[in-house]
CSV table of C-alpha atoms and ligand atoms in Angstrom, one decimal:
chain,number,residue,atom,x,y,z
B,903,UNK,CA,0.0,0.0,0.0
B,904,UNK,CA,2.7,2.8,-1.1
B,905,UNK,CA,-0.2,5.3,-1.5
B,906,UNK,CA,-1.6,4.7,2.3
B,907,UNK,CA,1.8,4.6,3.7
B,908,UNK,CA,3.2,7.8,2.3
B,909,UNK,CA,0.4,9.6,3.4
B,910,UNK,CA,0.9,7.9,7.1
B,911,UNK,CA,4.2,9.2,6.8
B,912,UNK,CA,3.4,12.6,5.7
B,913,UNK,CA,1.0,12.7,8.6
B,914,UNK,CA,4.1,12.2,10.9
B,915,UNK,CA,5.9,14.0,9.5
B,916,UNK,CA,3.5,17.3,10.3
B,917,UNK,CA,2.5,15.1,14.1
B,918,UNK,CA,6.2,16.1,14.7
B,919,UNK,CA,6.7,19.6,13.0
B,920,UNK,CA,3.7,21.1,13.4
B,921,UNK,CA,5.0,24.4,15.2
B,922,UNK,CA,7.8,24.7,12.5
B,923,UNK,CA,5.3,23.9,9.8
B,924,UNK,CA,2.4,26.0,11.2
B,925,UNK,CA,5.0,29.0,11.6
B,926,UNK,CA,6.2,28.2,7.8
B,927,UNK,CA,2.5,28.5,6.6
B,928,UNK,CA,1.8,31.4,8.6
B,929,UNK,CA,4.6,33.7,6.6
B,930,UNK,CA,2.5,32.6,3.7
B,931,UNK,CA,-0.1,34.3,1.4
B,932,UNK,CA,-3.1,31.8,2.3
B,933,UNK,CA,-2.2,31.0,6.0
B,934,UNK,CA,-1.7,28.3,7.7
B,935,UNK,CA,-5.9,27.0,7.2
B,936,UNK,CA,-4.8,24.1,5.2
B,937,UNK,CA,-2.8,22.7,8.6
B,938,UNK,CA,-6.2,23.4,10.4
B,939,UNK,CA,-8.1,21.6,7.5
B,940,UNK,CA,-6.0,19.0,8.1
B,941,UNK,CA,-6.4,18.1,11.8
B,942,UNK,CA,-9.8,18.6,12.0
B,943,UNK,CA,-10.3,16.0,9.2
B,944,UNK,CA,-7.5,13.3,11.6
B,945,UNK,CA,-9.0,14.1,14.4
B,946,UNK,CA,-13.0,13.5,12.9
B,947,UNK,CA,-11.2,10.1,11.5
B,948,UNK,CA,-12.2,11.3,8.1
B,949,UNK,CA,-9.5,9.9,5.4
B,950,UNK,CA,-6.4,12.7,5.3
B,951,UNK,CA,-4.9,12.1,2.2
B,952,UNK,CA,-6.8,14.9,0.1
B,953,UNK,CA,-5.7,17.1,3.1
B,954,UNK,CA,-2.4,16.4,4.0
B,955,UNK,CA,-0.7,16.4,0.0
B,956,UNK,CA,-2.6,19.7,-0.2
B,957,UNK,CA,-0.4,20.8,2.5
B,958,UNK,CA,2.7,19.3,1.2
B,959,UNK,CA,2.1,21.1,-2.0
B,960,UNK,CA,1.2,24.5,-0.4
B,961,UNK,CA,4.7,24.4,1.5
B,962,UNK,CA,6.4,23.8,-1.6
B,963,UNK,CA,4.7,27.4,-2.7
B,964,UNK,CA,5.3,29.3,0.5
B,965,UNK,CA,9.1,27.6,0.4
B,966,UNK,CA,10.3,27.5,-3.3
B,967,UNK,CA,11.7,24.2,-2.3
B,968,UNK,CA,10.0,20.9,-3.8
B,969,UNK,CA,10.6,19.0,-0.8
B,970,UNK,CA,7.8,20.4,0.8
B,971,UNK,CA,6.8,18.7,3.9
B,972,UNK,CA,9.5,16.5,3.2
B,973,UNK,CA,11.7,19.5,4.1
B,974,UNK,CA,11.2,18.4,7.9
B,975,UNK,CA,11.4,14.8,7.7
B,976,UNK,CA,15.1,14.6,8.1
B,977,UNK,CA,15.1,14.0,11.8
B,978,UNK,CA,15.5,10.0,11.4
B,979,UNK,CA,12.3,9.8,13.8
B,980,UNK,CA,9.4,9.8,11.5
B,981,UNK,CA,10.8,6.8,8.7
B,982,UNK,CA,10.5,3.5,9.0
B,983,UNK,CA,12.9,0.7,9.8
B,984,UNK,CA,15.7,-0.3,7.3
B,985,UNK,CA,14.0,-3.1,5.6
B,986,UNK,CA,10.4,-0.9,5.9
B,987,UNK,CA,9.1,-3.1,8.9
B,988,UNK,CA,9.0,-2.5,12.8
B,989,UNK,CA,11.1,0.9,13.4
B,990,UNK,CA,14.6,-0.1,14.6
B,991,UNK,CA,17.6,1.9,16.3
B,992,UNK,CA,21.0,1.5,17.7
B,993,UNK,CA,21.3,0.3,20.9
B,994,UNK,CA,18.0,-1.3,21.2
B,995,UNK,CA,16.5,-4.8,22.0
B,996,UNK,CA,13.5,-6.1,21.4
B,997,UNK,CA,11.3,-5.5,24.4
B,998,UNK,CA,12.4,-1.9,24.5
B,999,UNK,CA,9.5,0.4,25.2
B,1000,UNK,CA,8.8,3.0,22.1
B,1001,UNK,CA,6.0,5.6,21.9
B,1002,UNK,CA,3.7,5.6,18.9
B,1003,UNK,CA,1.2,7.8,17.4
B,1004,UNK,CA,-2.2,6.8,19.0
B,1005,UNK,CA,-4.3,6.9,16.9
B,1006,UNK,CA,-2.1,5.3,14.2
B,1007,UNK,CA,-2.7,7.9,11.7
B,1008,UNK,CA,1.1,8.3,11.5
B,1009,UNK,CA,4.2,6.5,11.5
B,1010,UNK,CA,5.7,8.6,13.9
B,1011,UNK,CA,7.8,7.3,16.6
B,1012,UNK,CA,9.8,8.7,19.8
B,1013,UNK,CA,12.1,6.8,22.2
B,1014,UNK,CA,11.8,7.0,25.9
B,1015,UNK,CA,14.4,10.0,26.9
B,1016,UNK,CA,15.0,10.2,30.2
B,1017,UNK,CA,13.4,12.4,32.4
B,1018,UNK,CA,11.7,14.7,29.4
B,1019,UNK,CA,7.6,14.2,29.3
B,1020,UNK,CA,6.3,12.2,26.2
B,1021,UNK,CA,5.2,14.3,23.6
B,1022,UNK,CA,1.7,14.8,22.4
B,1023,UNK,CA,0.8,13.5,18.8
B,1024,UNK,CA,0.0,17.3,17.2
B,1025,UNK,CA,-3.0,15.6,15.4
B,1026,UNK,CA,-4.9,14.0,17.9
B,1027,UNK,CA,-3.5,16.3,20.9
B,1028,UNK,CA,-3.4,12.7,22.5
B,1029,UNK,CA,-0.5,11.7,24.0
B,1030,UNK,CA,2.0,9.2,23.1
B,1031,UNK,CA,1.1,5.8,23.2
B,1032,UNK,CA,3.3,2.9,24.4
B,1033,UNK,CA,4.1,0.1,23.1
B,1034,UNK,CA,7.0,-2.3,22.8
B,1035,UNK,CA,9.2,-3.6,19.7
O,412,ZN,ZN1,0.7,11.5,15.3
């Protein structure tokens, strides 16, 4: 399902960014009411494909740059594993507790660190859910 999945991962992508990305949009001509669009059709479980390359495409107007959304996704958090299955890092074991996006919309992913609070998924406003590799 390559369509499905690189909207999932566009969805993390913005789960992740979504200050940077809403600041980005905001320096625009049209606002940032296409991120809005967006998490309001997530979070009524409408599907957010429509919505999310829309933004991808209006960030590649606001920016000049064709990576678009794709512009934040360098942070080695929101991709997949090597081989495209079950996210994987240095260091860690199977067993190891990892945080996901939950309500699945996104494949975004966060490792325990220390003392600092688990994040809330931008799109739900849910927090982090855990789970285990
Ligand atoms: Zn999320």
């Amino acid at each position: 399902m390559p369509e499905q999945d690189s909207t999932a991962q566009k969805v993390a992508i913005v789960c992740a960014n979504m200050i940077d990305i809403r600041r980005c949009l905001s320096s625009g001509p049209t606002g940032d009411a296409v991120l809005d669009d967006l998490v309001a059709t997530a979070r009524s479980g409408g599907d957010v494909t429509a919505a999310v390359n829309t933004l991808h495409e209006v960030l590649q107007a606001v920016t000049s740059d064709v990576k678009g959304l794709h512009a934040y996704g360098d942070n080695g958090r929101t991709d997949r594993g090597p081989h495209g299955g079950p996210v994987s890092a240095p260091g860690l074991r199977p067993g190891e507790p990892v945080f996901l996006c939950p309500a699945n919309r996104c494949t975004r992913h966060w490792w325990p660190q220390g003392p600092v609070p688990v994040p809330r998924c931008a799109i739900s406003g849910q927090v982090l859910r855990q789970d285990w590799l």
